[in-house]
Amino acid sequence: MSNYEEIATRIADIIISPDSVLGFINGAISVPLDLGYMAYGVFDTDSHYSHETETIRIIQAMRNGILNYDRILDAIEIVFSKFDQYVSVSKQNKVLSLGSFSIIGRAVTNSAISSTIAKAIAQRAGWTVALRGGAVGNILLIGGMKERCIRTSEQLSVDEPELYQVLRVKDYDLLYFMFEPALKPFVDALIVRRQQGIPAFDNILERVESKVSGDHGHH
């Protein structure tokens, strides 16, 4: 697990400059990366059955418009609101609510970051629309993309079961692999909270706050 300072730095960077996440999104939806996963899927026969049922779920979700911009946005906002929920009950909050963090919290969940990420994904996902000959042409089913989609969802269910459950209700766990690289520091902070306790989470928040208020001081 990344150390507190690293997680805090990455969260602060995203809050200060939402555009900084765009590079991560491009990485998440690039095809070459997926060829390795594709081979993995062919040889990994143990998980074949569960992956078959997941594939059916992916096809249903796509038919239900899971790749629409508003759904992607909704999924990202769920992750942020989960993070925000813990910030607001944090004992740091007495300090943070006077400072910049409660404002940041609202800004984060509201708009700038969520919509920046969602737009980037929707635009990248758009390149597959040309292949709409059928479900197979769709981004979530291209070779290793599907494999990564499923594995990232499985990993989330282990690392952060609570967030997984909330996303799973709407099949948003299937989209998670697309925005995971961008939201990783927020999710890492939640994992720290679950594994190492509230004081550790508060420690990260304190660092984020000092970085962000420090940055705003420069302007």
Coordinates of N, CA and C in Angstrom, one line a residue:
M1 N 0.8 -1.2 0.0 CA 0.0 0.0 0.0 C 0.9 1.2 0.0
S2 N 0.5 2.2 -0.8 CA 1.3 3.4 -0.9 C 1.3 4.1 0.4
N3 N 2.4 4.8 0.7 CA 2.4 5.5 2.0 C 1.5 6.7 2.0
Y4 N 1.3 7.2 3.2 CA 0.3 8.3 3.4 C 0.6 9.5 2.6
E5 N 1.9 9.8 2.6 CA 2.4 11.0 1.9 C 2.1 10.9 0.4
E6 N 2.4 9.8 -0.1 CA 2.2 9.6 -1.6 C 0.7 9.7 -1.9
I7 N -0.2 9.1 -1.1 CA -1.6 9.1 -1.4 C -2.1 10.5 -1.3
A8 N -1.6 11.2 -0.3 CA -2.1 12.6 0.0 C -1.6 13.5 -1.2
T9 N -0.4 13.3 -1.7 CA 0.1 14.1 -2.8 C -0.8 13.9 -4.0
R10 N -1.1 12.7 -4.3 CA -1.9 12.4 -5.5 C -3.3 12.9 -5.4
I11 N -3.9 12.9 -4.2 CA -5.2 13.4 -4.0 C -5.2 14.9 -4.2
A12 N -4.2 15.6 -3.6 CA -4.1 17.0 -3.6 C -3.8 17.5 -5.1
D13 N -3.0 16.7 -5.8 CA -2.8 17.1 -7.2 C -4.1 17.1 -8.1
I14 N -4.9 16.1 -7.8 CA -6.1 16.0 -8.6 C -7.1 17.1 -8.2
I15 N -7.1 17.4 -6.9 CA -8.0 18.5 -6.4 C -7.6 19.8 -7.0
I16 N -6.3 20.0 -7.0 CA -5.7 21.3 -7.5 C -5.9 21.4 -9.1
S17 N -5.7 20.3 -9.7 CA -5.7 20.3 -11.2 C -6.4 19.0 -11.7
P18 N -7.7 19.1 -11.9 CA -8.4 17.9 -12.3 C -7.9 17.3 -13.6
D19 N -7.4 18.2 -14.5 CA -6.9 17.7 -15.8 C -5.7 16.8 -15.7
S20 N -5.1 16.8 -14.5 CA -3.9 15.9 -14.3 C -4.3 14.5 -14.4
V21 N -5.6 14.1 -14.4 CA -5.9 12.7 -14.4 C -6.1 12.2 -15.9
L22 N -6.1 13.1 -16.8 CA -6.5 12.7 -18.2 C -5.5 11.6 -18.7
G23 N -4.2 11.8 -18.4 CA -3.2 10.9 -18.9 C -3.5 9.4 -18.4
F24 N -4.0 9.4 -17.2 CA -4.2 8.0 -16.6 C -5.4 7.3 -17.4
I25 N -6.4 8.1 -17.8 CA -7.5 7.6 -18.5 C -7.1 7.0 -19.8
N26 N -6.3 7.8 -20.5 CA -5.8 7.3 -21.8 C -5.1 5.9 -21.6
G27 N -4.3 5.8 -20.6 CA -3.6 4.6 -20.3 C -4.6 3.4 -20.1
A28 N -5.7 3.7 -19.4 CA -6.6 2.7 -19.0 C -7.4 2.1 -20.2
I29 N -7.6 2.9 -21.2 CA -8.4 2.4 -22.3 C -7.6 2.2 -23.5
S30 N -6.3 2.0 -23.3 CA -5.5 1.7 -24.6 C -5.5 0.2 -24.8
V31 N -5.5 -0.2 -26.1 CA -5.6 -1.6 -26.4 C -4.4 -2.4 -26.2
P32 N -3.2 -2.0 -26.6 CA -2.0 -2.9 -26.5 C -1.9 -3.5 -25.1
L33 N -2.1 -2.8 -24.1 CA -2.0 -3.3 -22.7 C -2.9 -4.5 -22.5
D34 N -3.9 -4.6 -23.3 CA -4.9 -5.7 -23.0 C -4.6 -7.0 -23.6
L35 N -3.6 -7.0 -24.6 CA -3.3 -8.3 -25.2 C -2.8 -9.3 -24.2
G36 N -2.0 -8.9 -23.2 CA -1.5 -9.8 -22.2 C -2.6 -10.4 -21.4
Y37 N -3.6 -9.6 -21.1 CA -4.8 -10.1 -20.3 C -5.5 -11.1 -21.1
M38 N -5.6 -10.9 -22.4 CA -6.3 -11.8 -23.3 C -5.8 -13.2 -23.2
A39 N -4.4 -13.2 -23.3 CA -3.7 -14.5 -23.3 C -4.0 -15.2 -21.9
Y40 N -4.0 -14.3 -20.9 CA -4.2 -14.8 -19.5 C -5.6 -15.4 -19.4
G41 N -6.6 -14.8 -20.0 CA -7.9 -15.3 -20.0 C -8.1 -16.6 -20.6
V42 N -7.3 -16.9 -21.7 CA -7.4 -18.1 -22.4 C -6.8 -19.3 -21.6
F43 N -5.7 -19.0 -20.8 CA -5.1 -20.1 -20.0 C -5.7 -20.3 -18.6
D44 N -6.4 -19.2 -18.1 CA -6.9 -19.3 -16.8 C -8.2 -19.9 -16.8
T45 N -8.2 -21.3 -16.9 CA -9.5 -22.0 -17.1 C -10.3 -22.1 -15.8
D46 N -9.6 -22.0 -14.6 CA -10.4 -22.1 -13.3 C -11.5 -21.1 -13.2
S47 N -11.1 -19.8 -13.6 CA -12.1 -18.8 -13.4 C -13.0 -18.7 -14.7
H48 N -12.9 -19.7 -15.5 CA -13.7 -19.6 -16.8 C -15.2 -19.5 -16.6
Y49 N -15.7 -20.3 -15.7 CA -17.2 -20.3 -15.5 C -17.7 -18.9 -14.9
S50 N -17.0 -18.5 -13.9 CA -17.5 -17.2 -13.3 C -17.3 -16.1 -14.3
H51 N -16.3 -16.2 -15.1 CA -16.1 -15.1 -16.1 C -17.2 -15.2 -17.2
E52 N -17.7 -16.4 -17.4 CA -18.8 -16.5 -18.4 C -20.0 -15.8 -17.9
T53 N -20.3 -16.0 -16.6 CA -21.5 -15.3 -16.1 C -21.3 -13.8 -16.0
E54 N -20.0 -13.4 -15.8 CA -19.7 -11.9 -15.8 C -19.9 -11.4 -17.2
T55 N -19.5 -12.1 -18.2 CA -19.6 -11.7 -19.6 C -21.1 -11.4 -19.9
I56 N -21.9 -12.3 -19.5 CA -23.4 -12.1 -19.7 C -23.8 -10.8 -19.0
R57 N -23.3 -10.5 -17.8 CA -23.7 -9.3 -17.1 C -23.2 -8.1 -17.9
I58 N -22.0 -8.2 -18.5 CA -21.4 -7.1 -19.2 C -22.3 -6.8 -20.4
I59 N -22.7 -7.8 -21.1 CA -23.6 -7.6 -22.3 C -24.9 -7.0 -21.9
Q60 N -25.5 -7.4 -20.8 CA -26.8 -6.8 -20.4 C -26.5 -5.4 -20.0
A61 N -25.4 -5.1 -19.3 CA -25.2 -3.7 -18.9 C -25.0 -2.8 -20.1
M62 N -24.3 -3.3 -21.1 CA -24.1 -2.5 -22.3 C -25.4 -2.2 -23.0
R63 N -26.3 -3.2 -23.1 CA -27.6 -3.0 -23.7 C -28.4 -2.0 -22.9
N64 N -28.1 -1.9 -21.6 CA -28.8 -1.0 -20.7 C -28.1 0.4 -20.7
G65 N -27.2 0.6 -21.6 CA -26.6 1.9 -21.8 C -25.5 2.3 -20.8
I66 N -24.8 1.3 -20.2 CA -23.8 1.6 -19.2 C -22.7 2.6 -19.6
L67 N -22.5 2.6 -20.9 CA -21.4 3.5 -21.4 C -21.9 4.9 -21.7
N68 N -23.2 5.2 -21.4 CA -23.6 6.6 -21.6 C -22.9 7.5 -20.7
Y69 N -22.7 8.7 -21.2 CA -22.0 9.7 -20.4 C -22.5 9.9 -19.0
D70 N -23.8 10.0 -18.9 CA -24.4 10.2 -17.5 C -24.2 9.1 -16.6
R71 N -24.1 7.9 -17.1 CA -23.9 6.7 -16.2 C -22.5 6.7 -15.7
I72 N -21.6 7.0 -16.6 CA -20.2 7.0 -16.3 C -20.0 8.1 -15.2
L73 N -20.6 9.3 -15.4 CA -20.5 10.4 -14.4 C -21.1 9.9 -13.1
D74 N -22.2 9.3 -13.1 CA -22.9 8.8 -11.9 C -21.9 7.9 -11.1
A75 N -21.3 6.9 -11.8 CA -20.4 6.0 -11.2 C -19.2 6.7 -10.5
I76 N -18.7 7.7 -11.2 CA -17.5 8.4 -10.6 C -18.0 9.2 -9.4
E77 N -19.1 9.8 -9.5 CA -19.6 10.6 -8.3 C -19.9 9.7 -7.1
I78 N -20.3 8.4 -7.3 CA -20.5 7.5 -6.2 C -19.2 7.3 -5.5
V79 N -18.1 7.1 -6.2 CA -16.8 6.9 -5.5 C -16.5 8.1 -4.7
F80 N -16.6 9.3 -5.3 CA -16.3 10.5 -4.5 C -17.2 10.7 -3.3
S81 N -18.5 10.4 -3.5 CA -19.4 10.7 -2.3 C -19.1 9.7 -1.2
K82 N -18.6 8.5 -1.5 CA -18.2 7.6 -0.5 C -17.0 8.1 0.3
F83 N -16.0 8.7 -0.5 CA -14.8 9.3 0.1 C -15.3 10.5 1.0
D84 N -16.1 11.3 0.4 CA -16.6 12.5 1.1 C -17.3 12.1 2.4
Q85 N -18.1 11.0 2.4 CA -18.8 10.6 3.5 C -17.9 10.3 4.7
Y86 N -16.7 9.7 4.4 CA -15.8 9.4 5.5 C -15.0 10.7 5.9
V87 N -14.8 11.6 5.0 CA -14.2 12.9 5.4 C -15.1 13.6 6.4
S88 N -16.4 13.6 6.1 CA -17.3 14.3 6.9 C -17.4 13.8 8.4
V89 N -17.2 12.5 8.5 CA -17.3 11.9 9.9 C -15.9 11.9 10.6
S90 N -14.9 12.3 9.8 CA -13.5 12.2 10.4 C -13.4 13.2 11.5
K91 N -12.6 12.8 12.5 CA -12.5 13.7 13.6 C -11.6 14.9 13.2
Q92 N -10.9 14.8 12.1 CA -10.2 16.0 11.5 C -11.2 17.0 11.1
N93 N -12.5 16.6 10.9 CA -13.4 17.5 10.2 C -13.6 18.8 10.9
K94 N -13.5 18.8 12.2 CA -13.6 20.0 13.0 C -12.6 21.0 12.5
V95 N -11.4 20.6 12.3 CA -10.4 21.4 11.7 C -10.7 21.7 10.3
L96 N -10.9 20.6 9.5 CA -11.0 20.7 8.1 C -12.2 21.5 7.6
S97 N -13.3 21.5 8.3 CA -14.4 22.2 7.8 C -14.2 23.7 7.9
L98 N -13.3 24.1 8.8 CA -13.0 25.5 8.9 C -12.1 25.9 7.7
G99 N -11.3 24.9 7.3 CA -10.3 25.2 6.3 C -10.9 24.9 4.9
S100 N -10.0 24.4 4.1 CA -10.4 24.3 2.7 C -11.1 23.0 2.4
F101 N -11.0 22.0 3.3 CA -11.4 20.7 2.9 C -12.9 20.4 2.6
S102 N -13.7 21.1 3.5 CA -15.1 20.8 3.3 C -15.5 21.4 1.9
I103 N -14.9 22.5 1.6 CA -15.2 23.2 0.3 C -14.7 22.3 -0.8
I104 N -13.5 21.7 -0.6 CA -12.9 20.8 -1.6 C -13.8 19.6 -1.7
G105 N -14.2 19.1 -0.5 CA -15.1 17.9 -0.5 C -16.3 18.1 -1.5
R106 N -16.9 19.3 -1.3 CA -18.1 19.6 -2.1 C -17.7 19.7 -3.6
A107 N -16.6 20.4 -3.8 CA -16.2 20.6 -5.2 C -15.9 19.3 -5.8
V108 N -15.2 18.4 -5.1 CA -14.9 17.1 -5.7 C -16.1 16.4 -6.1
T109 N -17.1 16.3 -5.1 CA -18.2 15.4 -5.4 C -19.1 16.1 -6.4
N110 N -19.1 17.4 -6.5 CA -20.0 18.1 -7.4 C -19.7 17.9 -8.8
S111 N -18.5 18.4 -9.2 CA -18.4 18.6 -10.6 C -17.1 18.5 -11.2
A112 N -16.2 19.4 -11.0 CA -15.0 19.6 -11.8 C -14.4 18.3 -12.1
I113 N -14.0 17.5 -11.0 CA -13.2 16.4 -11.2 C -14.0 15.2 -11.9
S114 N -15.2 15.0 -11.3 CA -16.1 14.0 -11.9 C -16.3 14.2 -13.4
S115 N -16.7 15.4 -13.7 CA -17.0 15.6 -15.1 C -15.8 15.6 -16.0
T116 N -14.7 16.0 -15.5 CA -13.4 15.9 -16.3 C -13.1 14.5 -16.7
I117 N -13.2 13.6 -15.6 CA -12.9 12.2 -15.8 C -14.0 11.5 -16.8
A118 N -15.2 11.8 -16.5 CA -16.3 11.2 -17.3 C -16.2 11.6 -18.7
K119 N -15.9 12.9 -19.0 CA -15.8 13.3 -20.4 C -14.7 12.6 -21.1
A120 N -13.5 12.5 -20.4 CA -12.4 11.8 -21.0 C -12.7 10.4 -21.3
I121 N -13.4 9.7 -20.4 CA -13.8 8.3 -20.7 C -14.8 8.2 -21.8
A122 N -15.8 9.1 -21.8 CA -16.8 9.0 -22.8 C -16.2 9.3 -24.2
Q123 N -15.2 10.2 -24.3 CA -14.6 10.5 -25.5 C -13.8 9.3 -26.0
R124 N -13.0 8.7 -25.1 CA -12.2 7.6 -25.4 C -13.1 6.4 -25.8
A125 N -14.1 6.2 -25.0 CA -15.0 5.1 -25.3 C -15.7 5.2 -26.6
G126 N -15.8 6.5 -27.1 CA -16.5 6.8 -28.3 C -15.9 6.1 -29.5
W127 N -14.5 5.8 -29.5 CA -13.9 5.3 -30.7 C -14.5 3.9 -31.0
T128 N -15.1 3.3 -30.1 CA -15.7 1.9 -30.4 C -17.0 2.0 -31.1
V129 N -17.7 3.2 -31.0 CA -19.0 3.3 -31.5 C -19.0 2.9 -33.0
A130 N -17.9 3.3 -33.6 CA -17.8 3.0 -35.1 C -17.9 1.5 -35.3
L131 N -17.6 0.7 -34.3 CA -17.6 -0.8 -34.6 C -18.9 -1.4 -34.2
R132 N -19.9 -0.6 -34.0 CA -21.2 -1.1 -33.5 C -21.9 -2.2 -34.3
G133 N -21.2 -3.0 -35.0 CA -21.8 -4.0 -35.8 C -22.6 -4.9 -34.9
G134 N -22.3 -4.9 -33.6 CA -23.0 -5.8 -32.7 C -22.3 -5.6 -31.4
A135 N -22.8 -6.3 -30.4 CA -22.2 -6.2 -29.0 C -20.7 -6.4 -29.0
V136 N -20.2 -7.3 -29.9 CA -18.8 -7.7 -29.9 C -17.9 -6.4 -30.2
G137 N -18.5 -5.5 -31.0 CA -17.7 -4.3 -31.3 C -17.5 -3.4 -30.1
N138 N -18.1 -3.7 -29.0 CA -18.1 -2.8 -27.9 C -16.9 -2.8 -27.0
I139 N -16.5 -1.7 -26.5 CA -15.3 -1.6 -25.7 C -15.1 -2.6 -24.6
L140 N -16.2 -2.9 -23.9 CA -16.0 -3.8 -22.8 C -15.8 -5.3 -23.2
L141 N -16.0 -5.5 -24.5 CA -15.8 -6.9 -24.9 C -14.6 -7.2 -25.8
I142 N -13.8 -6.1 -26.0 CA -12.7 -6.3 -26.9 C -11.6 -7.1 -26.1
G143 N -11.4 -8.3 -26.5 CA -10.3 -9.1 -26.0 C -10.1 -8.9 -24.5
G144 N -8.8 -8.5 -24.2 CA -8.4 -8.4 -22.9 C -9.1 -7.3 -22.1
M145 N -9.8 -6.4 -22.8 CA -10.5 -5.3 -22.1 C -11.5 -6.0 -21.1
K146 N -12.2 -7.0 -21.6 CA -13.2 -7.7 -20.8 C -12.5 -8.3 -19.6
E147 N -11.4 -8.9 -19.9 CA -10.6 -9.6 -18.8 C -10.3 -8.6 -17.7
R148 N -9.8 -7.4 -18.1 CA -9.4 -6.4 -17.2 C -10.6 -5.9 -16.4
C149 N -11.6 -5.7 -17.1 CA -12.9 -5.2 -16.6 C -13.3 -6.1 -15.4
I150 N -13.3 -7.4 -15.6 CA -13.7 -8.4 -14.6 C -12.7 -8.4 -13.5
R151 N -11.4 -8.5 -13.8 CA -10.4 -8.6 -12.8 C -10.4 -7.4 -11.9
T152 N -10.5 -6.2 -12.5 CA -10.5 -5.0 -11.6 C -11.7 -4.9 -10.7
S153 N -12.8 -5.4 -11.2 CA -14.0 -5.5 -10.3 C -13.8 -6.5 -9.2
E154 N -13.2 -7.6 -9.5 CA -12.9 -8.6 -8.5 C -12.0 -8.1 -7.4
Q155 N -10.9 -7.4 -7.9 CA -10.0 -6.9 -7.0 C -10.6 -5.8 -6.0
L156 N -11.5 -5.0 -6.6 CA -12.1 -4.0 -5.8 C -13.0 -4.6 -4.7
S157 N -13.6 -5.8 -5.0 CA -14.5 -6.4 -4.1 C -13.6 -6.9 -2.9
V158 N -12.4 -7.2 -3.1 CA -11.5 -7.7 -2.0 C -10.9 -6.5 -1.3
D159 N -10.5 -5.4 -2.0 CA -9.8 -4.3 -1.4 C -10.8 -3.4 -0.6
E160 N -11.9 -3.1 -1.2 CA -12.8 -2.1 -0.7 C -14.3 -2.6 -0.9
P161 N -14.6 -3.6 -0.1 CA -15.9 -4.3 -0.3 C -17.1 -3.3 -0.3
E162 N -17.0 -2.3 0.6 CA -18.2 -1.4 0.8 C -18.4 -0.6 -0.5
L163 N -17.3 -0.1 -1.1 CA -17.4 0.7 -2.3 C -17.9 -0.2 -3.4
Y164 N -17.4 -1.4 -3.5 CA -17.7 -2.4 -4.5 C -19.2 -2.7 -4.5
Q165 N -19.8 -2.9 -3.3 CA -21.2 -3.2 -3.1 C -22.1 -2.0 -3.7
V166 N -21.7 -0.8 -3.4 CA -22.5 0.4 -3.8 C -22.4 0.5 -5.4
L167 N -21.3 0.2 -6.0 CA -21.1 0.3 -7.4 C -21.8 -0.9 -8.1
R168 N -21.7 -2.1 -7.4 CA -22.3 -3.3 -8.0 C -23.8 -3.3 -8.2
V169 N -24.5 -2.5 -7.4 CA -25.9 -2.4 -7.5 C -26.3 -2.0 -8.9
K170 N -25.6 -1.1 -9.4 CA -25.9 -0.5 -10.8 C -25.0 -1.1 -11.9
D171 N -24.3 -2.1 -11.6 CA -23.3 -2.7 -12.5 C -22.1 -1.7 -12.8
Y172 N -22.0 -0.7 -12.0 CA -20.9 0.2 -12.2 C -19.5 -0.3 -11.9
D173 N -19.5 -1.5 -11.2 CA -18.2 -2.1 -10.9 C -17.5 -2.5 -12.3
L174 N -18.4 -2.7 -13.3 CA -17.9 -3.0 -14.6 C -17.1 -1.9 -15.3
L175 N -17.5 -0.7 -14.9 CA -16.8 0.5 -15.5 C -15.6 0.9 -14.7
Y176 N -15.4 0.3 -13.5 CA -14.4 0.7 -12.6 C -13.0 0.7 -13.2
F177 N -12.7 -0.2 -14.0 CA -11.4 -0.3 -14.6 C -11.0 0.9 -15.4
M178 N -12.0 1.6 -16.0 CA -11.8 2.8 -16.8 C -11.3 3.9 -15.9
F179 N -12.0 4.1 -14.8 CA -11.6 5.3 -14.0 C -10.8 5.0 -12.8
E180 N -10.5 3.7 -12.6 CA -9.6 3.3 -11.4 C -8.3 4.1 -11.4
P181 N -7.6 4.2 -12.6 CA -6.3 4.9 -12.5 C -6.4 6.3 -12.0
A182 N -7.5 7.0 -12.4 CA -7.7 8.3 -12.0 C -8.1 8.5 -10.5
L183 N -8.9 7.5 -10.1 CA -9.5 7.6 -8.7 C -8.7 6.8 -7.7
K184 N -7.6 6.2 -8.1 CA -6.9 5.3 -7.2 C -6.5 5.9 -5.9
P185 N -6.0 7.1 -5.9 CA -5.6 7.7 -4.6 C -6.7 7.8 -3.6
F186 N -7.9 8.1 -4.1 CA -9.1 8.3 -3.2 C -9.5 6.9 -2.7
V187 N -9.4 5.9 -3.5 CA -9.8 4.5 -3.1 C -8.7 4.0 -2.2
D188 N -7.4 4.3 -2.5 CA -6.3 3.9 -1.6 C -6.5 4.5 -0.2
A189 N -7.0 5.7 -0.1 CA -7.2 6.3 1.2 C -8.3 5.6 1.9
L190 N -9.4 5.1 1.2 CA -10.4 4.3 1.8 C -9.9 3.0 2.3
I191 N -9.0 2.4 1.5 CA -8.4 1.1 1.9 C -7.6 1.3 3.1
V192 N -6.8 2.3 3.2 CA -6.0 2.6 4.4 C -7.0 2.7 5.6
R193 N -8.1 3.4 5.4 CA -9.0 3.6 6.5 C -9.5 2.3 7.0
R194 N -9.8 1.4 6.1 CA -10.4 0.1 6.5 C -9.3 -0.8 7.1
Q195 N -8.1 -0.8 6.5 CA -7.1 -1.7 7.0 C -6.3 -1.2 8.2
Q196 N -6.1 0.2 8.3 CA -5.2 0.7 9.3 C -5.9 1.6 10.3
G197 N -7.2 1.8 10.0 CA -8.0 2.6 11.0 C -8.2 4.1 10.7
I198 N -9.1 4.7 11.5 CA -9.4 6.1 11.2 C -8.3 7.1 11.4
P199 N -7.4 6.9 12.5 CA -6.3 7.8 12.6 C -5.4 7.9 11.4
A200 N -5.2 6.8 10.7 CA -4.4 6.7 9.5 C -5.0 7.5 8.4
F201 N -6.3 7.4 8.3 CA -7.1 8.1 7.3 C -7.0 9.6 7.6
D202 N -7.2 9.9 8.8 CA -7.1 11.4 9.2 C -5.7 11.9 8.9
N203 N -4.7 11.1 9.1 CA -3.4 11.6 8.8 C -3.3 12.0 7.3
I204 N -3.9 11.1 6.4 CA -3.8 11.4 5.0 C -4.6 12.8 4.7
L205 N -5.8 12.9 5.4 CA -6.6 14.1 5.2 C -5.8 15.4 5.6
E206 N -5.1 15.3 6.7 CA -4.4 16.4 7.2 C -3.3 16.9 6.2
R207 N -2.7 15.9 5.6 CA -1.6 16.1 4.6 C -2.2 16.8 3.4
V208 N -3.4 16.2 3.0 CA -4.0 16.8 1.8 C -4.4 18.2 2.0
E209 N -4.9 18.4 3.2 CA -5.4 19.8 3.5 C -4.2 20.8 3.5
S210 N -3.1 20.4 4.1 CA -2.0 21.4 4.1 C -1.5 21.6 2.7
K211 N -1.5 20.5 1.9 CA -1.0 20.7 0.5 C -1.9 21.6 -0.3
V212 N -3.2 21.4 -0.2 CA -4.1 22.2 -1.0 C -4.2 23.6 -0.5
S213 N -4.2 23.8 0.8 CA -4.3 25.2 1.3 C -3.0 25.9 1.0
G214 N -1.9 25.1 1.1 CA -0.6 25.7 0.7 C -0.6 26.2 -0.7
D215 N -1.2 25.4 -1.6 CA -1.2 25.8 -3.0 C -2.1 27.0 -3.2
H216 N -3.2 27.0 -2.6 CA -4.1 28.2 -2.7 C -3.5 29.4 -2.2
G217 N -2.6 29.2 -1.2 CA -1.9 30.4 -0.7 C -1.0 31.0 -1.7
H218 N -0.5 30.2 -2.6 CA 0.4 30.8 -3.6 C -0.3 31.7 -4.7
H219 N -1.6 31.4 -4.9 CA -2.2 32.1 -6.0 C -2.5 33.6 -5.6

